[in-house]
Coordinates of C-alpha atoms and ligand atoms in Angstrom, one line a residue:
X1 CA -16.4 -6.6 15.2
X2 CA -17.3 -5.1 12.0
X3 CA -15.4 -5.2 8.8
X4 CA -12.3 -3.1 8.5
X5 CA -9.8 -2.3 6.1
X6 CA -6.3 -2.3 6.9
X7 CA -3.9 -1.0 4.5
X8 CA 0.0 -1.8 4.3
X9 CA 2.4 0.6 2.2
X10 CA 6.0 1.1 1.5
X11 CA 8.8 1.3 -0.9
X12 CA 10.2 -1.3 -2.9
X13 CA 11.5 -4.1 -0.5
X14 CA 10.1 -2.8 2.7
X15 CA 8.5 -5.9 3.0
X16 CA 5.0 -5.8 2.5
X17 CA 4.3 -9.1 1.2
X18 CA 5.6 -11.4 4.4
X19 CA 4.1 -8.4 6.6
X20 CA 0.7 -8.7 4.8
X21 CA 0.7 -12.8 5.0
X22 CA 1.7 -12.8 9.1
X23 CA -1.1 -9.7 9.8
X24 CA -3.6 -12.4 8.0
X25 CA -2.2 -14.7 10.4
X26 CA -2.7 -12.8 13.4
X27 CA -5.8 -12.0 12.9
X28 CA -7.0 -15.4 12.1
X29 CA -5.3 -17.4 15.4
X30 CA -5.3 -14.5 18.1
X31 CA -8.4 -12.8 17.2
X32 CA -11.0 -15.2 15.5
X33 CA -11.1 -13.5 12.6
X34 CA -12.5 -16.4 9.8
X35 CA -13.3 -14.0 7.3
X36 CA -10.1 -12.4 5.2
X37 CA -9.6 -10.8 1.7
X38 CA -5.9 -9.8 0.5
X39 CA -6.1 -7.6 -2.6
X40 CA -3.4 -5.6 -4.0
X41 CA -3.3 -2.3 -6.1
X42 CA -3.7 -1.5 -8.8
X43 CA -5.3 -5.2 -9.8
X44 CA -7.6 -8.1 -8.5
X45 CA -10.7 -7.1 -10.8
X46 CA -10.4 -8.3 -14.2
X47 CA -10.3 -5.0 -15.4
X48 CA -7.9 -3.2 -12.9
X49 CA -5.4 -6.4 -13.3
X50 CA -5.4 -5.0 -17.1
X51 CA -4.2 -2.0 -16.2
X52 CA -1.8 -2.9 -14.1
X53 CA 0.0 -4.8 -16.4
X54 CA -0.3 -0.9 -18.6
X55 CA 0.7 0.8 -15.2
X56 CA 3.9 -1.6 -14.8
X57 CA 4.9 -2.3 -18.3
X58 CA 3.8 0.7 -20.3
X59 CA 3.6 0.2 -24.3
X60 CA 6.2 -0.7 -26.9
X61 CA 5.8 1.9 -28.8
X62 CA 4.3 4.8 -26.6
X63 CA 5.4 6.1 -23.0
X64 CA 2.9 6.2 -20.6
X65 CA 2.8 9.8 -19.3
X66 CA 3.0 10.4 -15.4
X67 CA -0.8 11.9 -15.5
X68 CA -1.8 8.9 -17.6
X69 CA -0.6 6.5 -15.0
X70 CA -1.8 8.8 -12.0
X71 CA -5.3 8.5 -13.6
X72 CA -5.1 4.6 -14.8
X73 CA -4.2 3.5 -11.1
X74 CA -6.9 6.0 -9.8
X75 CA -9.2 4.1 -12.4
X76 CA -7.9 0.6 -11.2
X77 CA -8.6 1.7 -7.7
X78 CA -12.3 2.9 -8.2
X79 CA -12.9 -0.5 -9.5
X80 CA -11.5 -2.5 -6.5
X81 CA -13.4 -0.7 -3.8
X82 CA -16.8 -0.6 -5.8
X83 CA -16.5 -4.5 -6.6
X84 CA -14.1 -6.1 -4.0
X85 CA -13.5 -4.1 -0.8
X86 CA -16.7 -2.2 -0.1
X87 CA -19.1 -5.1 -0.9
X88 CA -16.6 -7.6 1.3
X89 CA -16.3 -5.3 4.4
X90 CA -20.2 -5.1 4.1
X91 CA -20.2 -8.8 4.7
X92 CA -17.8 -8.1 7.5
X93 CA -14.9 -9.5 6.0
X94 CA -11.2 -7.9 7.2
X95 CA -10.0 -6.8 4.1
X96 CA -5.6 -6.4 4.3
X97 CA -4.7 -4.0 1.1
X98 CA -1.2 -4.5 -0.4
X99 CA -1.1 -0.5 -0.9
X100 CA -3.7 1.9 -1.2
X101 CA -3.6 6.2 -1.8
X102 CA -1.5 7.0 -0.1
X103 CA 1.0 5.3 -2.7
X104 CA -0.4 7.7 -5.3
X105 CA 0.8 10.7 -3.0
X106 CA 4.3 9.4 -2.2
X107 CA 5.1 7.5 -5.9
X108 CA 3.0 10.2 -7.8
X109 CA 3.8 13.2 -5.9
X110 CA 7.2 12.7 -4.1
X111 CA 8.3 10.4 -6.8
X112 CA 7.2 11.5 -10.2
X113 CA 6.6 15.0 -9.1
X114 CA 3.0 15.4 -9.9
X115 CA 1.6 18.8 -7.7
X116 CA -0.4 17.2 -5.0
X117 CA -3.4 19.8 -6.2
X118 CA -3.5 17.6 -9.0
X119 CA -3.2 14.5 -7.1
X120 CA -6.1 16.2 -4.4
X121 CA -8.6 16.9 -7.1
X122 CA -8.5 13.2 -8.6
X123 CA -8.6 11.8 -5.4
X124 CA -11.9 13.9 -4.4
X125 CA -13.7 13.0 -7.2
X126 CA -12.6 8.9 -7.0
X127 CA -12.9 8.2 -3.7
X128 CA -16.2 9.7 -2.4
X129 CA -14.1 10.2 1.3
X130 CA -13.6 6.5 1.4
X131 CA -10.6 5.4 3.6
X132 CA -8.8 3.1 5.5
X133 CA -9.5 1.9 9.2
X134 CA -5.3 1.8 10.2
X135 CA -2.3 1.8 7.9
X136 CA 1.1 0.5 8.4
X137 CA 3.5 2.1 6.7
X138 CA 6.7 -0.6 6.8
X139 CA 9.5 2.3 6.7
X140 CA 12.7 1.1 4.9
X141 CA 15.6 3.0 3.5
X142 CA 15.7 2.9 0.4
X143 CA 19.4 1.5 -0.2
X144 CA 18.4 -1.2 2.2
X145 CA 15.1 -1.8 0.5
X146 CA 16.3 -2.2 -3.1
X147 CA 19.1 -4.4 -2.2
X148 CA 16.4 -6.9 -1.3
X149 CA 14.9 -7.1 -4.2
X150 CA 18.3 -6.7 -6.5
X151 CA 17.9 -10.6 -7.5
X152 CA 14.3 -9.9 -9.1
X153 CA 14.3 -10.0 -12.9
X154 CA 11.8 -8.4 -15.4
X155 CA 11.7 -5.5 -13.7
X156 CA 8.6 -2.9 -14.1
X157 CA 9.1 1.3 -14.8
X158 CA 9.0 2.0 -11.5
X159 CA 11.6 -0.8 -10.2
X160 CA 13.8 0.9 -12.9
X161 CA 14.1 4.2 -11.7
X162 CA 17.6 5.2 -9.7
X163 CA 17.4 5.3 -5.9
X164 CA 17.0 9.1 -5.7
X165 CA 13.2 8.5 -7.2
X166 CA 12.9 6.2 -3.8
X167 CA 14.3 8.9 -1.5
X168 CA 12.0 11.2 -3.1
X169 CA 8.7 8.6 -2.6
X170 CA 10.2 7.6 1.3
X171 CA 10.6 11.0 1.7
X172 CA 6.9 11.9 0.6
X173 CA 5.5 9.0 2.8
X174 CA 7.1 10.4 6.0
X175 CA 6.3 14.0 5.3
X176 CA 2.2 12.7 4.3
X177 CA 2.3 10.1 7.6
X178 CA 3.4 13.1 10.1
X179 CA -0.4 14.4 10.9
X180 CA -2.6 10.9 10.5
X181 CA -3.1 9.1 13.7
X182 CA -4.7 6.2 11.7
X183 CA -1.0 5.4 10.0
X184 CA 1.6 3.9 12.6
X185 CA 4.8 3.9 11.2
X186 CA 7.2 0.6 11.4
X187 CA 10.6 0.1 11.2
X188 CA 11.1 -1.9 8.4
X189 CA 15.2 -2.0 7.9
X190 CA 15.5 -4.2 11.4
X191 CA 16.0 -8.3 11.3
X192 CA 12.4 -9.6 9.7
X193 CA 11.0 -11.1 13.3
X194 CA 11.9 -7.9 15.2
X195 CA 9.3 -6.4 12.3
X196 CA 6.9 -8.8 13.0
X197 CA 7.1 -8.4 16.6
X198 CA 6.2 -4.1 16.1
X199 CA 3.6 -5.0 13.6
X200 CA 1.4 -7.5 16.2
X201 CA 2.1 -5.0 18.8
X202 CA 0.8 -1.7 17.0
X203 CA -1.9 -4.2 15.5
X204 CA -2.8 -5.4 18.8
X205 CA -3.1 -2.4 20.7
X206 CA -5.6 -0.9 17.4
X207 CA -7.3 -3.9 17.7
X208 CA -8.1 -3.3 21.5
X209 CA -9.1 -0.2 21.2
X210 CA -11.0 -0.7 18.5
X211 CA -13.0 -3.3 20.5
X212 CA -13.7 -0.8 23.3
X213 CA -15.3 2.1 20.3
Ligands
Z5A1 N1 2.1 2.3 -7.5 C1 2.1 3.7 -7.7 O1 3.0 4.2 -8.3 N2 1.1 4.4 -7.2 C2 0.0 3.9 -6.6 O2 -0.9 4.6 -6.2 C3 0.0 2.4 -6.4 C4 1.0 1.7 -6.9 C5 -1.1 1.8 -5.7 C6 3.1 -2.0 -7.8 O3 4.0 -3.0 -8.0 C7 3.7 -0.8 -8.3 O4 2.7 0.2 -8.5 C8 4.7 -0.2 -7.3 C9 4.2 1.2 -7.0 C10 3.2 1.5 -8.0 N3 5.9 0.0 -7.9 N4 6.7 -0.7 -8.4 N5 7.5 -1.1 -8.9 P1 4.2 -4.3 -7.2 O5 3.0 -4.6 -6.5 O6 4.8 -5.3 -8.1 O7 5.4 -3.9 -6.2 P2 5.5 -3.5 -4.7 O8 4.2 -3.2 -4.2 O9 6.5 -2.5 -4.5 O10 6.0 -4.8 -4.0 P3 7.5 -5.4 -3.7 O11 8.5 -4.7 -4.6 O12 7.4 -6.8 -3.9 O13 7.8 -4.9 -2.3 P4 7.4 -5.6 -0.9 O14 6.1 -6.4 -1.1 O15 7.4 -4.6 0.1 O16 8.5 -6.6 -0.6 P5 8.5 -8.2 -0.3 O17 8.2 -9.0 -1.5 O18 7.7 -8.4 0.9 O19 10.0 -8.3 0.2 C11 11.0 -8.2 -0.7 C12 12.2 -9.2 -0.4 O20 12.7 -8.8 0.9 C13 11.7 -10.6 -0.2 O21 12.7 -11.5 -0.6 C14 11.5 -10.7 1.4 O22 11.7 -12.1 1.8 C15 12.7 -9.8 1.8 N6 12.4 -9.2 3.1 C16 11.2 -8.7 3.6 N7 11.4 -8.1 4.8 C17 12.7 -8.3 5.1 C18 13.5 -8.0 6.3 N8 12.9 -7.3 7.4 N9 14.8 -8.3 6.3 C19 15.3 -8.9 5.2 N10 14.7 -9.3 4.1 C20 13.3 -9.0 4.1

């Protein structure tokens, strides 16, 4: 099979991280996959992992406006496809992105309240119609999600924000997720080997289908 790029969003605590490493796993022992890049957004280049540390942590001395971030984390992303995912699904890698647009439209738009017009336009002119082969969108609530990440310390400006900015962003995702077949939606607030048990179905049944295009 060709190279494809699977993408994995969701709130704080929904659990991307473990879901990312075991969809790496699957891939490798039940379908022969050898060649697999995790990258995250924004970051991995050296110059989008600058601006993440920007995006997360602001300035001292100056707030980073909510366009300013919209546009550093579109800037970040422009630089990850052109240098990491494009050229590595060209050499028919599986690429598995922690997070991908359709964070902009749920955390930008649903969260930080940024018209999606605005959000549309930016995205036309970065992303030249590039998009993912199948997201999974791990769906947790957010008073279940935050409490599992409650322990973290040195929290960034978006783990800051109060829990109605994550019912906002959920709420977003759900309403953006409604019309795409190519997101499958997960429950993510069940025990985590019940998630991993949806996630290799769905992913299974893509991947067969895939196999039969
Ligand atoms: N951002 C944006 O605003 N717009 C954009 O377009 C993009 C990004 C691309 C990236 O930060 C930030 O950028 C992010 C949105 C913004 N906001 N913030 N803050 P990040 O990469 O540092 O943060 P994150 O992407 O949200 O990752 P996260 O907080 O680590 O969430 P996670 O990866 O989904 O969680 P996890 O580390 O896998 O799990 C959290 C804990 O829960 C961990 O201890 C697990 O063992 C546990 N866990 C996981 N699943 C379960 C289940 N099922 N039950 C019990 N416990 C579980």
């Amino acid at each position: 099979m060709k190279g494809k790029f699977i993408v994995i969003e969701g709130i704080e605590g929904a659990g991307k991280t473990s879901a990312i490493n075991y969809i790496a796993h699957i891939l490798r022992k039940e379908h022969k996959i050898k060649k697999i890049k995790i990258v995250r957004e924004p970051g991995n280049t050296p110059i989008a992992e600058k601006l993440r540390k920007l995006i997360k942590k602001g300035n001292k001395n100056e707030e980073l406006t909510d366009i300013s971030m919209l546009l550093l984390i579109y800037a970040a992303r422009i630089q990850l496809i052109k240098k990491i995912i494009k050229p590595s699904i060209k050499k028919g890698s599986w690429v598995i992105g922690d997070r991908h647009t359709l964070s902009s439209f749920a955390y930008q738009g649903g969260g930080f309240k940024i018209e999606d017009k605005i959000i549309n336009k930016i995205h036309k002119i970065s992303m030249d119609n590039f998009k993912p082969n199948l997201t999974l969108f791990l769906d947790v609530l957010p008073s279940i999600g935050l409490k599992r990440i409650l322990s973290r310390k040195n929290r960034d400006i978006i783990e800051n924000k109060s829990i109605n900015f994550f019912k906002n962003t959920r709420k977003k995702y759900i309403k953006l997720i409604k019309h795409d077949k190519k997101i499958i939606k997960i429950n993510a607030n069940l025990k985590i080997n019940q998630v991993y048990r949806l996630i290799k179905n769905k992913l299974n049944s893509w991947i067969k289908i895939e196999k039969c295009l």
